[in-house]
mmCIF file of C-alpha atoms in Angstrom:
data_model
loop_
_atom_site.group_PDB
_atom_site.id
_atom_site.type_symbol
_atom_site.label_atom_id
_atom_site.label_comp_id
_atom_site.label_asym_id
_atom_site.label_seq_id
_atom_site.Cartn_x
_atom_site.Cartn_y
_atom_site.Cartn_z
ATOM 1 C CA MET A 1 -138.292 -157.923 -30.174
ATOM 2 C CA PHE A 2 -136.689 -154.438 -29.704
ATOM 3 C CA SER A 3 -138.579 -151.609 -28.115
ATOM 4 C CA ARG A 4 -139.311 -148.381 -30.029
ATOM 5 C CA SER A 5 -137.001 -146.417 -27.689
ATOM 6 C CA ALA A 6 -134.145 -148.736 -28.440
ATOM 7 C CA LEU A 7 -134.702 -148.292 -32.157
ATOM 8 C CA ASN A 8 -134.617 -144.437 -31.872
ATOM 9 C CA ARG A 9 -131.504 -144.343 -29.626
ATOM 10 C CA PRO A 10 -128.306 -143.698 -31.720
ATOM 11 C CA SER A 11 -125.588 -146.243 -31.430
ATOM 12 C CA VAL A 12 -122.110 -145.507 -30.027
ATOM 13 C CA SER A 13 -120.519 -146.069 -33.421
ATOM 14 C CA SER A 14 -122.806 -143.474 -34.995
ATOM 15 C CA LEU A 15 -121.869 -140.874 -32.391
ATOM 16 C CA LEU A 16 -118.152 -141.482 -32.950
ATOM 17 C CA SER A 17 -118.594 -141.088 -36.689
ATOM 18 C CA LEU A 18 -120.360 -137.746 -36.272
ATOM 19 C CA ILE A 19 -117.636 -136.444 -33.929
ATOM 20 C CA LEU A 20 -114.849 -137.430 -36.338
ATOM 21 C CA LEU A 21 -116.651 -135.830 -39.262
ATOM 22 C CA GLY A 22 -117.074 -132.594 -37.347
ATOM 23 C CA ALA A 23 -113.402 -132.537 -36.403
ATOM 24 C CA VAL A 24 -112.365 -133.061 -40.004
ATOM 25 C CA LEU A 25 -114.632 -130.278 -41.234
ATOM 26 C CA SER A 26 -113.408 -127.906 -38.480
ATOM 27 C CA GLY A 27 -109.756 -128.623 -39.363
ATOM 28 C CA CYS A 28 -110.359 -127.875 -43.017
ATOM 29 C CA THR A 29 -112.072 -124.623 -42.150
ATOM 30 C CA GLU A 30 -109.185 -123.480 -39.928
ATOM 31 C CA GLU A 31 -106.630 -124.518 -42.548
ATOM 32 C CA ASN A 32 -108.458 -122.521 -45.213
ATOM 33 C CA ALA A 33 -108.660 -119.515 -42.907
ATOM 34 C CA GLU A 34 -104.949 -119.695 -42.232
ATOM 35 C CA THR A 35 -103.931 -120.079 -45.859
ATOM 36 C CA LYS A 36 -106.283 -117.384 -47.148
ATOM 37 C CA GLU A 37 -104.160 -114.440 -48.379
ATOM 38 C CA VAL A 38 -104.979 -110.891 -47.187
ATOM 39 C CA ILE A 39 -105.333 -108.415 -50.063
ATOM 40 C CA ARG A 40 -105.696 -104.806 -48.955
ATOM 41 C CA PRO A 41 -107.356 -102.214 -51.227
ATOM 42 C CA VAL A 42 -105.277 -99.058 -51.652
ATOM 43 C CA LYS A 43 -105.592 -95.608 -53.117
ATOM 44 C CA VAL A 44 -102.733 -94.585 -55.446
ATOM 45 C CA VAL A 45 -101.494 -91.708 -57.593
ATOM 46 C CA GLU A 46 -99.443 -92.170 -60.736
ATOM 47 C CA ILE A 47 -96.311 -90.124 -61.416
ATOM 48 C CA ALA A 48 -96.424 -88.670 -64.917
ATOM 49 C CA ALA A 49 -93.458 -87.824 -67.127
ATOM 50 C CA ALA A 50 -91.780 -84.459 -66.548
ATOM 51 C CA GLY A 51 -92.963 -81.742 -68.902
ATOM 52 C CA LYS A 52 -91.487 -78.313 -69.570
ATOM 53 C CA PRO A 53 -88.437 -77.020 -67.660
ATOM 54 C CA ARG A 54 -89.036 -76.067 -64.068
ATOM 55 C CA GLU A 55 -89.768 -72.395 -63.450
ATOM 56 C CA LEU A 56 -88.704 -70.443 -60.396
ATOM 57 C CA HIS A 57 -90.777 -67.632 -58.929
ATOM 58 C CA TYR A 58 -89.554 -65.514 -56.026
ATOM 59 C CA SER A 59 -90.994 -62.295 -54.673
ATOM 60 C CA GLY A 60 -89.011 -59.326 -53.409
ATOM 61 C CA SER A 61 -89.002 -55.542 -53.290
ATOM 62 C CA VAL A 62 -87.531 -52.813 -55.461
ATOM 63 C CA ARG A 63 -84.467 -51.114 -54.024
ATOM 64 C CA ALA A 64 -81.935 -48.594 -55.216
ATOM 65 C CA ARG A 65 -78.687 -50.098 -56.393
ATOM 66 C CA THR A 66 -76.765 -47.655 -54.173
ATOM 67 C CA GLU A 67 -77.937 -46.698 -50.691
ATOM 68 C CA MET A 68 -75.870 -44.369 -48.506
ATOM 69 C CA ASN A 69 -75.998 -44.520 -44.715
ATOM 70 C CA LEU A 70 -74.945 -40.963 -43.918
ATOM 71 C CA GLY A 71 -73.478 -40.047 -40.541
ATOM 72 C CA PHE A 72 -71.664 -37.086 -38.980
ATOM 73 C CA ARG A 73 -67.886 -36.868 -39.239
ATOM 74 C CA VAL A 74 -67.883 -35.542 -35.680
ATOM 75 C CA GLY A 75 -69.769 -36.610 -32.590
ATOM 76 C CA GLY A 76 -72.311 -34.551 -30.688
ATOM 77 C CA LYS A 77 -75.919 -33.951 -29.775
ATOM 78 C CA ILE A 78 -78.361 -33.590 -32.667
ATOM 79 C CA THR A 79 -80.038 -30.182 -32.563
ATOM 80 C CA GLU A 80 -81.869 -30.209 -35.912
ATOM 81 C CA ARG A 81 -83.257 -32.744 -38.374
ATOM 82 C CA LEU A 82 -84.268 -31.078 -41.604
ATOM 83 C CA VAL A 83 -85.556 -34.027 -43.687
ATOM 84 C CA ASN A 84 -88.172 -36.738 -43.374
ATOM 85 C CA ILE A 85 -88.628 -40.116 -45.044
ATOM 86 C CA GLY A 86 -89.609 -39.621 -48.678
ATOM 87 C CA ASP A 87 -87.964 -36.203 -49.102
ATOM 88 C CA ARG A 88 -85.816 -35.675 -52.179
ATOM 89 C CA VAL A 89 -82.343 -34.250 -51.602
ATOM 90 C CA GLU A 90 -79.636 -32.739 -53.782
ATOM 91 C CA PRO A 91 -75.866 -32.371 -53.263
ATOM 92 C CA GLY A 92 -75.190 -29.793 -50.562
ATOM 93 C CA ASP A 93 -78.590 -30.026 -48.859
ATOM 94 C CA VAL A 94 -78.309 -30.026 -45.065
ATOM 95 C CA LEU A 95 -79.971 -33.091 -43.580
ATOM 96 C CA ALA A 96 -79.252 -32.628 -39.858
ATOM 97 C CA ARG A 97 -77.046 -30.682 -37.433
ATOM 98 C CA VAL A 98 -75.261 -31.370 -34.163
ATOM 99 C CA ASP A 99 -74.347 -28.837 -31.460
ATOM 100 C CA ALA A 100 -71.346 -26.885 -32.768
ATOM 101 C CA THR A 101 -70.572 -24.857 -29.613
ATOM 102 C CA ASP A 102 -67.492 -26.824 -28.585
ATOM 103 C CA TYR A 103 -66.117 -26.841 -32.118
ATOM 104 C CA GLN A 104 -66.608 -23.085 -32.455
ATOM 105 C CA LEU A 105 -64.676 -22.579 -29.218
ATOM 106 C CA ALA A 106 -61.922 -24.747 -30.642
ATOM 107 C CA VAL A 107 -61.771 -22.433 -33.661
ATOM 108 C CA ARG A 108 -61.336 -19.392 -31.412
ATOM 109 C CA SER A 109 -58.597 -21.142 -29.495
ATOM 110 C CA ALA A 110 -56.831 -22.065 -32.733
ATOM 111 C CA GLU A 111 -57.120 -18.475 -33.977
ATOM 112 C CA ALA A 112 -55.533 -17.159 -30.781
ATOM 113 C CA SER A 113 -52.734 -19.719 -31.050
ATOM 114 C CA LEU A 114 -52.073 -18.691 -34.639
ATOM 115 C CA LEU A 115 -51.989 -15.016 -33.710
ATOM 116 C CA ALA A 116 -49.467 -15.675 -30.933
ATOM 117 C CA ALA A 117 -47.355 -17.763 -33.302
ATOM 118 C CA GLU A 118 -47.333 -14.979 -35.878
ATOM 119 C CA ARG A 119 -46.168 -12.494 -33.223
ATOM 120 C CA GLN A 120 -43.401 -14.876 -32.270
ATOM 121 C CA VAL A 121 -42.344 -15.096 -35.910
ATOM 122 C CA GLN A 122 -42.149 -11.311 -36.090
ATOM 123 C CA THR A 123 -40.085 -11.113 -32.896
ATOM 124 C CA THR A 124 -37.629 -13.810 -33.896
ATOM 125 C CA GLY A 125 -37.437 -12.319 -37.382
ATOM 126 C CA LEU A 126 -36.281 -8.985 -35.989
ATOM 127 C CA ALA A 127 -33.749 -10.754 -33.742
ATOM 128 C CA LYS A 128 -32.396 -12.672 -36.708
ATOM 129 C CA LEU A 129 -32.092 -9.508 -38.785
ATOM 130 C CA ARG A 130 -30.219 -7.757 -35.928
ATOM 131 C CA ALA A 131 -27.877 -10.734 -35.546
ATOM 132 C CA GLU A 132 -27.070 -10.682 -39.259
ATOM 133 C CA GLN A 133 -26.244 -6.958 -39.151
ATOM 134 C CA LEU A 134 -23.949 -7.364 -36.156
ATOM 135 C CA PHE A 135 -22.266 -10.395 -37.732
ATOM 136 C CA ASN A 136 -21.641 -8.491 -40.951
ATOM 137 C CA LYS A 137 -19.939 -5.704 -38.953
ATOM 138 C CA SER A 138 -17.983 -8.321 -36.989
ATOM 139 C CA PHE A 139 -19.664 -7.277 -33.730
ATOM 140 C CA SER A 140 -21.113 -10.796 -33.048
ATOM 141 C CA SER A 141 -19.987 -14.358 -33.553
ATOM 142 C CA GLN A 142 -21.249 -16.996 -35.933
ATOM 143 C CA ALA A 143 -22.767 -18.912 -33.028
ATOM 144 C CA GLN A 144 -24.988 -15.963 -32.099
ATOM 145 C CA LEU A 145 -26.228 -15.712 -35.685
ATOM 146 C CA ASP A 146 -26.932 -19.437 -35.853
ATOM 147 C CA GLN A 147 -28.911 -19.268 -32.618
ATOM 148 C CA ALA A 148 -31.045 -16.373 -33.873
ATOM 149 C CA THR A 149 -31.717 -18.226 -37.128
ATOM 150 C CA LEU A 150 -32.729 -21.363 -35.253
ATOM 151 C CA LEU A 151 -35.220 -19.478 -33.074
ATOM 152 C CA TYR A 152 -36.748 -17.885 -36.142
ATOM 153 C CA ASP A 153 -37.154 -21.246 -37.896
ATOM 154 C CA GLN A 154 -38.822 -22.713 -34.822
ATOM 155 C CA ALA A 155 -41.248 -19.802 -34.684
ATOM 156 C CA VAL A 156 -42.171 -20.278 -38.340
ATOM 157 C CA SER A 157 -42.829 -23.982 -37.764
ATOM 158 C CA THR A 158 -45.010 -23.193 -34.759
ATOM 159 C CA ARG A 159 -46.963 -20.684 -36.845
ATOM 160 C CA ASP A 160 -47.541 -23.245 -39.615
ATOM 161 C CA ALA A 161 -48.763 -25.824 -37.086
ATOM 162 C CA ALA A 162 -51.128 -23.268 -35.576
ATOM 163 C CA ALA A 163 -52.491 -22.459 -39.038
ATOM 164 C CA SER A 164 -53.152 -26.169 -39.695
ATOM 165 C CA SER A 165 -54.891 -26.510 -36.339
ATOM 166 C CA LEU A 166 -57.117 -23.580 -37.219
ATOM 167 C CA SER A 167 -58.055 -25.108 -40.563
ATOM 168 C CA GLN A 168 -58.843 -28.408 -38.849
ATOM 169 C CA ALA A 169 -61.000 -26.673 -36.237
ATOM 170 C CA LYS A 170 -62.941 -24.871 -38.952
ATOM 171 C CA ASN A 171 -63.493 -28.173 -40.739
ATOM 172 C CA GLN A 172 -64.865 -29.642 -37.522
ATOM 173 C CA VAL A 173 -67.416 -26.824 -37.420
ATOM 174 C CA ASN A 174 -68.416 -27.550 -41.013
ATOM 175 C CA TYR A 175 -68.784 -31.238 -40.179
ATOM 176 C CA THR A 176 -71.506 -30.411 -37.663
ATOM 177 C CA ASP A 177 -73.790 -30.082 -40.709
ATOM 178 C CA LEU A 178 -74.721 -33.414 -42.306
ATOM 179 C CA LYS A 179 -75.016 -32.772 -46.042
ATOM 180 C CA ALA A 180 -76.125 -34.894 -48.983
ATOM 181 C CA ASP A 181 -73.527 -35.900 -51.561
ATOM 182 C CA GLN A 182 -75.792 -37.010 -54.438
ATOM 183 C CA ASN A 183 -79.334 -36.730 -55.712
ATOM 184 C CA GLY A 184 -81.655 -39.202 -54.065
ATOM 185 C CA ILE A 185 -84.560 -39.851 -51.750
ATOM 186 C CA VAL A 186 -84.537 -40.329 -47.981
ATOM 187 C CA THR A 187 -85.568 -43.901 -47.153
ATOM 188 C CA ALA A 188 -84.789 -44.085 -43.423
ATOM 189 C CA VAL A 189 -84.068 -41.842 -40.433
ATOM 190 C CA ASN A 190 -82.056 -43.591 -37.729
ATOM 191 C CA ALA A 191 -81.546 -40.765 -35.208
ATOM 192 C CA ASP A 192 -83.550 -37.781 -34.067
ATOM 193 C CA ILE A 193 -83.234 -34.477 -32.238
ATOM 194 C CA GLY A 194 -81.718 -34.756 -28.782
ATOM 195 C CA GLN A 195 -79.857 -37.974 -29.472
ATOM 196 C CA VAL A 196 -76.085 -38.010 -28.936
ATOM 197 C CA VAL A 197 -74.333 -39.757 -31.815
ATOM 198 C CA GLY A 198 -70.754 -40.734 -32.362
ATOM 199 C CA THR A 199 -68.571 -40.246 -35.391
ATOM 200 C CA GLY A 200 -69.916 -42.225 -38.337
ATOM 201 C CA THR A 201 -73.146 -43.348 -36.658
ATOM 202 C CA PRO A 202 -75.818 -43.727 -39.410
ATOM 203 C CA VAL A 203 -78.360 -40.950 -39.108
ATOM 204 C CA VAL A 204 -80.082 -40.759 -42.509
ATOM 205 C CA THR A 205 -80.268 -43.318 -45.330
ATOM 206 C CA VAL A 206 -80.481 -41.945 -48.866
ATOM 207 C CA ALA A 207 -81.309 -44.071 -51.919
ATOM 208 C CA VAL A 208 -79.285 -42.636 -54.771
ATOM 209 C CA ASP A 209 -81.085 -41.877 -58.020
ATOM 210 C CA GLY A 210 -80.216 -44.151 -60.910
ATOM 211 C CA GLU A 211 -80.381 -47.890 -61.479
ATOM 212 C CA LYS A 212 -82.918 -49.874 -59.478
ATOM 213 C CA GLU A 213 -82.966 -53.554 -58.649
ATOM 214 C CA VAL A 214 -85.096 -56.240 -57.010
ATOM 215 C CA GLU A 215 -83.790 -58.122 -53.995
ATOM 216 C CA VAL A 216 -85.147 -61.644 -53.423
ATOM 217 C CA ALA A 217 -84.360 -64.433 -50.945
ATOM 218 C CA VAL A 218 -83.584 -67.797 -52.571
ATOM 219 C CA PRO A 219 -83.323 -71.104 -50.630
ATOM 220 C CA GLU A 220 -80.206 -73.225 -50.986
ATOM 221 C CA ILE A 221 -81.932 -75.845 -53.121
ATOM 222 C CA ASP A 222 -82.318 -73.312 -55.968
ATOM 223 C CA ILE A 223 -79.393 -70.953 -55.411
ATOM 224 C CA ALA A 224 -77.325 -72.851 -57.979
ATOM 225 C CA GLU A 225 -79.784 -71.677 -60.645
ATOM 226 C CA PHE A 226 -78.892 -68.022 -60.040
ATOM 227 C CA ARG A 227 -75.552 -66.884 -61.399
ATOM 228 C CA PRO A 228 -74.449 -63.298 -62.139
ATOM 229 C CA GLY A 229 -75.574 -62.372 -65.637
ATOM 230 C CA LYS A 230 -78.449 -64.902 -65.811
ATOM 231 C CA PRO A 231 -81.428 -63.356 -67.677
ATOM 232 C CA VAL A 232 -84.669 -63.171 -65.702
ATOM 233 C CA GLN A 233 -88.001 -61.367 -65.861
ATOM 234 C CA ALA A 234 -89.564 -59.114 -63.261
ATOM 235 C CA ARG A 235 -93.307 -58.670 -62.843
ATOM 236 C CA PHE A 236 -94.879 -56.086 -60.561
ATOM 237 C CA TRP A 237 -97.970 -56.603 -58.454
ATOM 238 C CA SER A 238 -99.165 -53.037 -58.949
ATOM 239 C CA ASP A 239 -99.304 -53.405 -62.752
ATOM 240 C CA ASP A 240 -99.847 -56.766 -64.436
ATOM 241 C CA MET A 241 -98.797 -55.313 -67.772
ATOM 242 C CA LEU A 242 -95.434 -54.113 -66.498
ATOM 243 C CA VAL A 243 -92.871 -56.820 -67.285
ATOM 244 C CA LEU A 244 -89.149 -55.967 -67.464
ATOM 245 C CA ASP A 245 -86.209 -58.036 -68.636
ATOM 246 C CA GLY A 246 -83.480 -58.026 -66.012
ATOM 247 C CA HIS A 247 -80.360 -59.924 -65.079
ATOM 248 C CA VAL A 248 -78.849 -61.329 -61.918
ATOM 249 C CA ARG A 249 -76.324 -58.755 -60.746
ATOM 250 C CA GLU A 250 -75.211 -60.066 -57.377
ATOM 251 C CA VAL A 251 -75.534 -63.292 -55.360
ATOM 252 C CA SER A 252 -74.769 -63.354 -51.649
ATOM 253 C CA GLY A 253 -71.736 -65.427 -50.736
ATOM 254 C CA SER A 254 -73.339 -66.864 -47.587
ATOM 255 C CA ALA A 255 -76.823 -67.681 -46.319
ATOM 256 C CA ASP A 256 -78.683 -65.519 -43.860
ATOM 257 C CA PRO A 257 -78.164 -67.070 -40.387
ATOM 258 C CA ARG A 258 -81.866 -66.814 -39.525
ATOM 259 C CA SER A 259 -83.775 -67.618 -42.711
ATOM 260 C CA ARG A 260 -81.032 -69.794 -44.271
ATOM 261 C CA THR A 261 -81.693 -68.125 -47.623
ATOM 262 C CA PHE A 262 -79.358 -66.335 -50.018
ATOM 263 C CA SER A 263 -79.854 -62.722 -51.066
ATOM 264 C CA VAL A 264 -80.010 -62.257 -54.848
ATOM 265 C CA ARG A 265 -80.082 -58.813 -56.482
ATOM 266 C CA VAL A 266 -81.581 -58.461 -59.949
ATOM 267 C CA GLY A 267 -80.707 -55.412 -62.028
ATOM 268 C CA LEU A 268 -83.551 -53.666 -63.894
ATOM 269 C CA PRO A 269 -83.563 -51.328 -66.892
ATOM 270 C CA LYS A 270 -84.514 -47.722 -66.292
ATOM 271 C CA ASP A 271 -88.282 -47.271 -66.185
ATOM 272 C CA GLU A 272 -90.115 -44.386 -64.581
ATOM 273 C CA ARG A 273 -93.003 -46.665 -63.584
ATOM 274 C CA VAL A 274 -90.784 -48.628 -61.212
ATOM 275 C CA LEU A 275 -90.766 -47.027 -57.767
ATOM 276 C CA LEU A 276 -88.769 -47.844 -54.668
ATOM 277 C CA GLY A 277 -90.488 -50.291 -52.349
ATOM 278 C CA MET A 278 -92.750 -51.831 -55.001
ATOM 279 C CA THR A 279 -93.347 -55.577 -54.737
ATOM 280 C CA ALA A 280 -92.026 -57.587 -57.656
ATOM 281 C CA THR A 281 -91.826 -61.237 -58.665
ATOM 282 C CA VAL A 282 -88.649 -62.511 -60.289
ATOM 283 C CA GLU A 283 -89.181 -65.333 -62.777
ATOM 284 C CA ALA A 284 -86.370 -67.590 -63.951
ATOM 285 C CA THR A 285 -86.081 -70.946 -65.693
ATOM 286 C CA ALA A 286 -84.152 -73.747 -64.050
ATOM 287 C CA GLY A 287 -81.358 -75.272 -66.052
ATOM 288 C CA SER A 288 -80.631 -78.984 -66.048
ATOM 289 C CA SER A 289 -81.864 -79.554 -62.537
ATOM 290 C CA ALA A 290 -84.012 -82.578 -61.753
ATOM 291 C CA PRO A 291 -87.805 -82.071 -61.910
ATOM 292 C CA LEU A 292 -89.847 -81.970 -58.752
ATOM 293 C CA PHE A 293 -92.753 -84.395 -58.357
ATOM 294 C CA SER A 294 -95.635 -83.448 -56.092
ATOM 295 C CA ILE A 295 -97.317 -86.151 -53.999
ATOM 296 C CA PRO A 296 -99.928 -85.910 -51.235
ATOM 297 C CA LEU A 297 -98.564 -85.474 -47.744
ATOM 298 C CA SER A 298 -100.426 -88.648 -46.717
ATOM 299 C CA ALA A 299 -98.209 -90.657 -49.097
ATOM 300 C CA LEU A 300 -95.088 -89.841 -47.083
ATOM 301 C CA SER A 301 -93.883 -92.303 -44.418
ATOM 302 C CA LYS A 302 -90.885 -92.852 -42.178
ATOM 303 C CA LYS A 303 -88.757 -95.986 -41.970
ATOM 304 C CA ASP A 304 -85.557 -96.212 -39.943
ATOM 305 C CA GLY A 305 -85.474 -92.431 -39.733
ATOM 306 C CA GLN A 306 -85.673 -92.065 -43.536
ATOM 307 C CA ASN A 307 -88.456 -90.594 -45.683
ATOM 308 C CA ILE A 308 -90.066 -93.274 -47.848
ATOM 309 C CA VAL A 309 -93.063 -93.872 -50.102
ATOM 310 C CA TRP A 310 -94.769 -97.153 -50.934
ATOM 311 C CA ILE A 311 -94.580 -98.105 -54.624
ATOM 312 C CA VAL A 312 -97.053 -100.587 -56.140
ATOM 313 C CA ASP A 313 -95.566 -103.282 -58.372
ATOM 314 C CA ARG A 314 -97.966 -103.502 -61.320
ATOM 315 C CA ASP A 315 -96.997 -107.062 -62.270
ATOM 316 C CA PHE A 316 -97.310 -108.699 -58.859
ATOM 317 C CA SER A 317 -99.708 -106.221 -57.141
ATOM 318 C CA THR A 318 -97.367 -105.862 -54.175
ATOM 319 C CA VAL A 319 -95.958 -102.783 -52.435
ATOM 320 C CA HIS A 320 -92.327 -101.965 -51.768
ATOM 321 C CA ALA A 321 -90.759 -99.143 -49.734
ATOM 322 C CA ARG A 322 -88.598 -96.651 -51.625
ATOM 323 C CA PRO A 323 -86.476 -93.868 -50.026
ATOM 324 C CA VAL A 324 -87.098 -90.358 -51.367
ATOM 325 C CA LYS A 325 -85.388 -86.991 -51.025
ATOM 326 C CA LEU A 326 -87.679 -84.059 -50.268
ATOM 327 C CA ALA A 327 -87.364 -80.624 -51.780
ATOM 328 C CA ASP A 328 -89.910 -78.695 -49.719
ATOM 329 C CA PHE A 329 -93.538 -78.602 -48.703
ATOM 330 C CA ALA A 330 -96.157 -77.010 -50.956
ATOM 331 C CA ASP A 331 -99.820 -76.105 -50.599
ATOM 332 C CA ASN A 332 -100.921 -79.316 -52.315
ATOM 333 C CA GLY A 333 -98.531 -81.726 -50.599
ATOM 334 C CA VAL A 334 -94.815 -82.347 -50.593
ATOM 335 C CA ARG A 335 -92.320 -82.023 -53.449
ATOM 336 C CA VAL A 336 -89.872 -84.860 -54.078
ATOM 337 C CA VAL A 337 -86.620 -84.178 -55.898
ATOM 338 C CA GLU A 338 -85.173 -87.694 -55.911
ATOM 339 C CA GLY A 339 -86.558 -91.240 -55.697
ATOM 340 C CA LEU A 340 -89.562 -91.073 -58.027
ATOM 341 C CA GLY A 341 -89.911 -91.597 -61.763
ATOM 342 C CA ALA A 342 -92.514 -91.415 -64.478
ATOM 343 C CA GLY A 343 -95.098 -94.176 -64.245
ATOM 344 C CA ASP A 344 -94.604 -95.014 -60.563
ATOM 345 C CA LEU A 345 -97.745 -95.875 -58.631
ATOM 346 C CA VAL A 346 -97.520 -94.340 -55.164
ATOM 347 C CA VAL A 347 -99.796 -95.366 -52.311
ATOM 348 C CA ALA A 348 -101.592 -92.146 -51.401
ATOM 349 C CA ALA A 349 -103.453 -93.210 -48.250
ATOM 350 C CA GLY A 350 -103.230 -95.839 -45.530
ATOM 351 C CA THR A 351 -99.457 -96.053 -45.519
ATOM 352 C CA GLN A 352 -99.504 -97.076 -41.850
ATOM 353 C CA PHE A 353 -100.952 -100.436 -42.893
ATOM 354 C CA MET A 354 -98.335 -101.140 -45.560
ATOM 355 C CA ALA A 355 -95.625 -103.797 -45.286
ATOM 356 C CA GLU A 356 -92.973 -105.072 -47.646
ATOM 357 C CA ASP A 357 -94.400 -107.389 -50.361
ATOM 358 C CA LEU A 358 -97.939 -106.862 -49.076
ATOM 359 C CA LYS A 359 -100.572 -107.833 -51.633
ATOM 360 C CA VAL A 360 -102.791 -104.909 -52.585
ATOM 361 C CA ARG A 361 -105.710 -104.315 -54.860
ATOM 362 C CA LEU A 362 -106.419 -101.069 -56.670
ATOM 363 C CA GLN A 363 -109.989 -99.966 -56.212
ATOM 364 C CA ALA A 364 -111.954 -99.923 -59.423
ATOM 365 C CA ASP A 365 -112.366 -96.178 -59.491
ATOM 366 C CA GLU A 366 -108.775 -95.682 -58.431
ATOM 367 C CA GLN A 367 -107.443 -98.001 -61.122
ATOM 368 C CA GLN A 368 -109.354 -96.045 -63.732
ATOM 369 C CA SER A 369 -108.351 -92.630 -62.446
ATOM 370 C CA ALA A 370 -104.676 -93.673 -62.194
ATOM 371 C CA GLU A 371 -104.501 -93.415 -65.961
ATOM 372 C CA GLN A 372 -106.369 -90.115 -66.177
ATOM 373 C CA GLN A 373 -105.372 -88.152 -63.096
ATOM 374 C CA SER A 374 -101.634 -88.483 -62.569
ATOM 375 C CA ALA A 375 -99.422 -86.594 -60.169
ATOM 376 C CA ARG A 376 -97.498 -84.491 -62.673
ATOM 377 C CA ALA A 377 -93.938 -83.190 -62.332
ATOM 378 C CA GLU A 378 -94.509 -79.818 -60.782
ATOM 379 C CA THR A 379 -93.266 -76.394 -61.694
ATOM 380 C CA PRO A 380 -92.558 -74.951 -58.234
ATOM 381 C CA GLU A 381 -93.808 -71.468 -57.596
ATOM 382 C CA LEU A 382 -92.081 -70.307 -54.416
ATOM 383 C CA LEU A 383 -93.277 -66.972 -53.085
ATOM 384 C CA ARG A 384 -90.767 -65.911 -50.409
#
């Protein structure tokens, strides 16, 4: 007979069976955990097909086509400034004066030199006349007559030089007045009373009346779209209804060393409503340049020092890195000029978790909105 305790005690073979079964089940669980594939949900934007040609918008200011930086033709200390910024001037108007004392003294010295030279001409003239009379009566030699003639000619030359010096000295006095050459408006004053200026130092800037133009700064990525003669439109912030047809008149041959932009001048037709200094926007249409696609800044990544985005393969639901070339940064993200095409699905968030051939899953709402809300090819509006 077996006791009740012996009947309830498990046998050794039963314990071994339970241990083996547990090990088998644990191994299967670990194997399933290892072979289970990680699928990461992602948020994407879809690149739509490019629409109308890209438009360019750049802001600038109205300037006169011709601006004169006027300076004195002589140096000196400024004693008077007769115009202010905004004053209209006409040819002959005096703009400023320098101290003319030294130049007036030079005129007096030149006058005295001319008077002495004229007296010398009279003296040598009488000596020449006397020598001719004596030679005709055979009382003097030919050499004496030649000498008298030579002295007279030298005196005449000295008198002519003195007369030229006097005229030059008088001109110097006249140059102490800075006068306007053409009709215009004073736009800048670069020197004031009491300042000593040299010859040619700009003192007053005058914008000449006539044709006006708009000057804008264009970055190098779009400078190829601006060629002399290209038709453009100019809009003015002060009047929404004022729109003028202009043309590109001049393109700078080199970029500004600080801003790295090119100066472009746009000629405007004559219109009395356009005033100097007004703010204007120049609108132009890009030619055959590639469209720019706008993507969120969060979609941009770096790989091996190169800008990339992660593209979702629709067929296999995997992501792949693709290099892109950036145009610039905009308010709503970054603009890409090369590397994207219509229909591409770009990972818009969580790019730090992406890896090549990683399996991804579009969220339900994202998959639906990818067909309705696409990242369209943008028309850049650059306000510089």
